[in-house]
XYZ file of C-alpha atoms in Angstrom:
344
model
C -2.960 24.664 17.021
C -0.031 22.303 16.411
C 0.529 20.622 13.044
C -0.167 17.231 14.651
C -3.539 18.509 15.883
C -4.343 19.891 12.436
C -3.528 16.551 10.822
C -5.742 14.714 13.292
C -8.566 17.188 12.778
C -8.315 16.726 9.032
C -8.250 12.959 9.422
C -11.300 12.879 11.694
C -13.346 15.532 9.892
C -16.818 14.571 8.776
C -16.197 12.238 5.833
C -18.111 12.075 2.602
C -20.940 9.575 2.518
C -19.755 6.081 1.659
C -21.133 5.259 -1.798
C -22.946 2.067 -2.634
C -20.871 -0.384 -4.623
C -22.064 -3.335 -6.649
C -21.501 -6.904 -5.553
C -18.421 -8.395 -7.182
C -18.385 -11.776 -8.921
C -17.478 -14.684 -6.674
C -14.216 -16.416 -7.542
C -13.473 -19.936 -6.318
C -10.243 -21.802 -5.634
C -8.740 -23.558 -8.609
C -9.063 -27.328 -8.502
C -5.621 -27.687 -10.065
C -3.764 -25.326 -7.718
C -3.765 -27.505 -4.579
C -5.421 -24.745 -2.603
C -6.218 -25.105 1.104
C -9.891 -25.176 2.098
C -11.713 -21.841 1.679
C -11.588 -19.416 4.589
C -14.908 -18.575 6.234
C -16.189 -15.031 5.579
C -15.558 -13.832 9.129
C -13.514 -10.972 10.556
C -12.129 -12.442 13.771
C -8.528 -13.261 14.693
C -9.136 -16.993 14.355
C -9.552 -16.666 10.595
C -6.425 -14.534 10.293
C -4.448 -17.244 12.088
C -5.948 -20.123 10.142
C -3.402 -22.412 8.440
C -5.735 -22.243 5.441
C -4.809 -18.588 4.850
C -2.507 -19.084 1.885
C -1.750 -15.386 1.349
C -2.114 -12.351 3.623
C -2.705 -8.932 2.037
C -2.629 -5.654 3.997
C -4.110 -2.349 2.855
C -5.394 0.868 4.385
C -9.104 1.632 4.392
C -10.687 5.070 4.229
C -13.550 6.801 2.454
C -11.336 8.894 0.180
C -9.708 5.878 -1.452
C -12.426 3.257 -0.947
C -13.217 3.110 -4.642
C -9.605 2.276 -5.370
C -9.484 -0.292 -2.578
C -12.552 -2.055 -3.966
C -10.988 -2.299 -7.414
C -7.687 -3.537 -5.975
C -9.397 -6.270 -3.930
C -11.412 -7.370 -6.952
C -8.266 -7.595 -9.072
C -6.485 -9.676 -6.424
C -9.370 -12.138 -6.257
C -9.901 -12.252 -10.020
C -6.320 -13.331 -10.742
C -5.547 -15.435 -7.650
C -5.263 -19.186 -8.070
C -6.691 -19.591 -4.548
C -8.940 -16.519 -4.060
C -10.962 -18.137 -1.264
C -7.731 -18.625 0.710
C -6.582 -14.990 0.657
C -6.990 -13.081 3.922
C -7.146 -9.280 3.849
C -6.050 -6.997 6.686
C -7.343 -3.410 6.516
C -6.035 -0.579 8.705
C -8.566 2.209 9.260
C -8.424 5.407 11.299
C -9.420 4.644 14.893
C -11.007 8.056 15.497
C -14.065 7.460 13.303
C -15.635 4.133 14.361
C -18.961 4.816 12.641
C -17.205 5.489 9.356
C -15.029 2.416 9.821
C -18.172 0.323 10.328
C -19.635 1.758 7.114
C -16.448 0.983 5.207
C -16.425 -2.585 6.524
C -20.090 -2.939 5.579
C -19.294 -1.775 2.047
C -16.579 -4.396 1.773
C -18.881 -7.106 3.013
C -21.647 -5.961 0.662
C -19.429 -6.191 -2.393
C -17.481 -9.277 -1.256
C -19.835 -11.437 0.849
C -17.367 -14.325 1.006
C -14.231 -12.300 1.689
C -12.101 -13.213 4.696
C -10.950 -9.923 6.181
C -10.381 -8.023 9.396
C -10.366 -4.277 10.036
C -7.869 -2.909 12.562
C -8.229 0.536 14.169
C -5.076 2.556 13.570
C -4.338 5.213 16.194
C -3.295 8.131 14.003
C -2.142 10.159 17.010
C 0.829 7.797 17.249
C 2.309 9.200 14.061
C 0.604 12.587 13.540
C 3.158 14.399 15.701
C 6.009 12.990 13.608
C 4.711 14.050 10.195
C 6.360 16.981 8.421
C 4.758 18.912 5.574
C 5.604 17.420 2.169
C 5.241 18.563 -1.428
C 1.618 17.333 -1.647
C -0.957 17.478 1.138
C -2.377 14.037 0.346
C 0.981 12.531 1.310
C 0.688 13.931 4.840
C -2.338 11.895 5.903
C -1.449 9.841 9.016
C -2.961 6.702 7.462
C -0.247 6.869 4.779
C 2.191 5.902 7.519
C 0.198 2.879 8.722
C 2.394 0.529 6.662
C 5.190 1.227 9.162
C 3.066 -0.256 11.964
C 1.879 -3.524 10.437
C 4.220 -5.590 12.603
C 2.658 -4.217 15.797
C -0.915 -4.245 14.464
C -1.441 -7.607 12.782
C -1.624 -10.805 14.863
C 1.749 -12.384 15.599
C 0.607 -15.512 13.751
C 0.816 -13.564 10.472
C 4.424 -13.966 9.444
C 4.467 -12.723 5.849
C 2.174 -10.121 4.326
C 1.861 -8.394 0.966
C 1.271 -4.671 1.426
C -0.629 -2.906 -1.380
C -1.591 0.721 -1.903
C -5.213 1.410 -2.798
C -4.420 2.671 -6.296
C -3.211 -0.622 -7.762
C -4.685 -3.313 -9.976
C -3.185 -6.792 -10.235
C -3.203 -8.791 -13.452
C -1.380 -11.807 -12.036
C -1.576 -14.222 -9.090
C -0.760 -12.483 -5.800
C 0.579 -15.809 -4.485
C 3.551 -15.455 -6.833
C 4.380 -12.074 -5.298
C 3.872 -13.371 -1.748
C 6.299 -16.229 -2.437
C 9.205 -13.845 -3.163
C 12.348 -15.322 -1.549
C 13.606 -13.281 1.398
C 17.245 -14.043 2.291
C 18.128 -14.566 5.950
C 17.795 -11.338 7.872
C 15.892 -9.514 5.118
C 12.477 -8.155 6.106
C 11.353 -6.314 2.955
C 11.068 -7.238 -0.718
C 10.064 -4.761 -3.429
C 10.975 -3.816 -6.984
C 14.117 -1.651 -6.996
C 14.858 1.124 -9.486
C 18.581 1.743 -9.372
C 18.444 3.952 -12.449
C 16.412 6.581 -10.582
C 18.106 9.703 -9.233
C 18.373 8.593 -5.619
C 19.867 11.875 -4.425
C 16.631 13.687 -5.369
C 14.758 12.027 -2.512
C 16.744 14.001 0.086
C 17.634 17.636 0.524
C 21.026 19.138 -0.406
C 21.579 19.716 3.312
C 21.258 15.978 3.933
C 23.918 15.128 1.365
C 26.164 17.957 2.540
C 26.283 16.511 6.046
C 28.680 13.558 6.404
C 26.965 12.632 9.668
C 23.648 12.200 7.819
C 24.641 10.936 4.385
C 26.888 8.297 5.956
C 23.663 6.439 6.757
C 24.020 4.904 3.289
C 27.678 3.944 3.646
C 28.291 0.339 2.701
C 24.954 0.063 0.918
C 24.019 0.039 -2.754
C 21.056 2.263 -2.050
C 18.370 2.320 -4.747
C 14.923 3.845 -4.907
C 11.975 1.540 -4.329
C 8.269 2.318 -4.185
C 6.599 1.449 -0.861
C 3.161 0.913 -2.416
C 3.932 -2.742 -3.172
C 6.005 -4.699 -0.668
C 6.394 -8.160 0.794
C 7.128 -7.960 4.531
C 8.484 -10.530 6.975
C 6.838 -9.322 10.186
C 8.843 -11.369 12.770
C 12.102 -10.064 11.282
C 10.678 -6.542 11.248
C 9.809 -6.765 14.945
C 13.143 -8.322 15.877
C 15.101 -5.519 14.163
C 12.890 -2.760 15.580
C 12.329 -1.175 12.189
C 9.319 0.887 13.251
C 11.423 2.682 15.877
C 14.145 3.285 13.283
C 11.637 4.860 10.889
C 10.255 7.011 13.695
C 13.783 8.085 14.592
C 14.339 9.543 11.131
C 10.943 11.243 11.253
C 11.872 12.837 14.577
C 15.103 14.115 13.053
C 13.149 15.520 10.099
C 11.122 17.634 12.549
C 14.376 19.295 13.646
C 16.366 19.348 10.397
C 14.743 19.284 6.952
C 16.283 16.251 5.244
C 13.523 15.277 2.760
C 10.334 16.587 1.131
C 8.337 13.541 0.060
C 6.049 12.145 2.764
C 6.428 8.615 4.092
C 8.861 7.317 1.440
C 12.217 8.820 2.547
C 12.189 7.295 6.072
C 11.670 3.896 4.444
C 14.580 4.542 2.094
C 16.805 5.609 4.979
C 16.152 2.350 6.803
C 15.835 -0.129 3.931
C 17.428 1.135 0.688
C 20.132 -1.337 -0.227
C 18.829 -3.854 2.306
C 15.804 -5.310 0.534
C 15.199 -8.339 -1.645
C 14.606 -7.280 -5.236
C 11.305 -8.124 -6.938
C 10.785 -8.172 -10.704
C 9.630 -4.782 -12.010
C 6.518 -6.403 -13.448
C 5.082 -6.286 -9.903
C 5.026 -2.507 -9.708
C 4.454 -0.668 -12.963
C 4.188 2.540 -10.967
C 3.887 6.227 -11.806
C 0.664 5.873 -13.810
C -0.803 8.766 -11.818
C 1.860 11.104 -13.192
C 3.998 13.307 -10.970
C 3.050 14.866 -7.628
C 2.092 18.195 -9.174
C 0.036 17.778 -12.347
C -0.755 14.062 -12.573
C -0.174 13.844 -16.319
C -0.698 10.643 -18.290
C 2.143 8.150 -18.375
C 2.656 4.896 -20.184
C 3.957 1.553 -19.033
C 7.625 0.798 -18.615
C 9.067 -1.757 -20.999
C 8.503 -5.372 -20.030
C 5.761 -7.652 -18.716
C 3.049 -6.394 -16.348
C 1.679 -8.131 -13.252
C 0.577 -5.023 -11.330
C -0.363 -1.505 -12.437
C 0.097 1.295 -9.904
C -1.408 4.769 -10.254
C 1.078 6.417 -7.888
C 1.271 10.176 -8.312
C -1.370 12.874 -8.198
C -3.717 11.561 -10.902
C -6.101 8.793 -9.832
C -8.014 6.835 -12.476
C -11.403 7.213 -10.787
C -11.052 11.006 -10.681
C -9.970 11.220 -14.315
C -12.760 8.896 -15.445
C -15.384 10.913 -13.584
C -14.010 14.138 -15.061
C -14.249 12.686 -18.560
C -10.493 13.079 -19.101
C -9.098 9.567 -18.657
C -5.613 8.512 -19.620
C -5.356 5.482 -21.915
C -4.355 3.059 -19.145
C -7.247 4.175 -16.930
C -9.401 1.880 -19.064
C -7.612 -1.083 -17.466
C -8.522 0.148 -13.972
C -12.111 0.846 -15.065
C -12.716 -2.879 -15.667
C -12.462 -3.418 -11.901
C -14.524 -0.400 -10.853
C -17.443 -1.535 -8.700
C -19.078 1.893 -8.659
C -19.639 2.754 -12.317
C -22.585 0.867 -13.837
C -20.854 0.668 -17.228
C -17.662 -0.961 -15.932
C -16.611 -4.213 -17.533
C -16.559 -6.489 -14.474
C -19.073 -8.864 -16.015
C -16.438 -9.796 -18.589
C -13.666 -10.435 -16.043
C-alpha cells in the first residue's frame, strides 16, 4: 500500500466519538465600535459573502483537535469588538461526512449564534505529496489545508485570518485582520529572524546551489504558519498553491526538509511576507516536537498564545500534569465542567 493510501486510511479511520461541549456565553457587538449588523447564524455562502462580515477566520475542523478549536473560537468571540460580525470558515476532511456533520452540530450546539460554514476538503489532493516528517501528527493531510484556502473559500472572501486549533486569543482579532499588506504581498505573519533558518532544511538542500538559490535576493526568516493573514485574490493570481505543491513534489524525489507542511511555505514565502508584531503569535508553548516540555512566554506583550509543538494543553490537563500557561487555555475549555468560562 502506498504512503498516500496509508495517510488517507488513517485520516478516514473510525474517529473517536465527538464529545458533548457546553454552550458558550453569547457575546454581542460593542455599541462603541461601529460594528456592522450581526450576521445571521446560518452556514450558506450568502452569509460568507455578506458585507456585514467584518472579519473572516479560517480553521481546520476534526475530532482530534475539536476541543482546541472550541476554545480558540470562544477566545476569538470573547475578545472581539464585533463578535457577531465574525464569520468562520472550517475545512473538514471530505471522506467522513457523518463525522463532519457531528462536528458542525457540536459547533452549533456550543455557539448557537455563530456564523460559520464547513467546507469538505479532499485530502486525496495532497496525500500523495506528503513525505514522512519528524512527528506523525504533522503528516495529516488536513494540516496542509491552509495551502488550499484560496481555491476553497468563496471568491468574495478577499482577506482571511488563518488560525491553528491550538491557539487562544487575548485581543481583538480585527486588529490582526487589519494588518497592512503592501502591494503584491499575499501573506502576513510574525517573523523570527533570530531563529536558525538553516535548520529547517537538510544539509543536502544547502549544499546544492540549484536548490539553495531559491532564497537568493531574499532576507529569509522563519515564520510560524499557525497564525497568518492571507490576501486570497493575490494568492490566486500568483499561483502560490501550485508553487507549494511543486516543492512538495521535489521533496518526494530528493529529501530537502523534515518538518511537515512548514518548509514548503518557507520556500515560497520566507522573505516575502508582511511582518506582524510578535504579540500575535507567542508560539512554542507545546514544547518541541519530541517531548513537549513546558515553555514560558517570550518577552513582550501577548495578544495570542499558541501551543505549537507536541504538548497540547488539553492532554496535559487531563493527565494532571499541566504546564503553568495551560491554566490560561483552561479558561476557554468548553469540555471541563470546572473551567472558568463563567468569569470570562
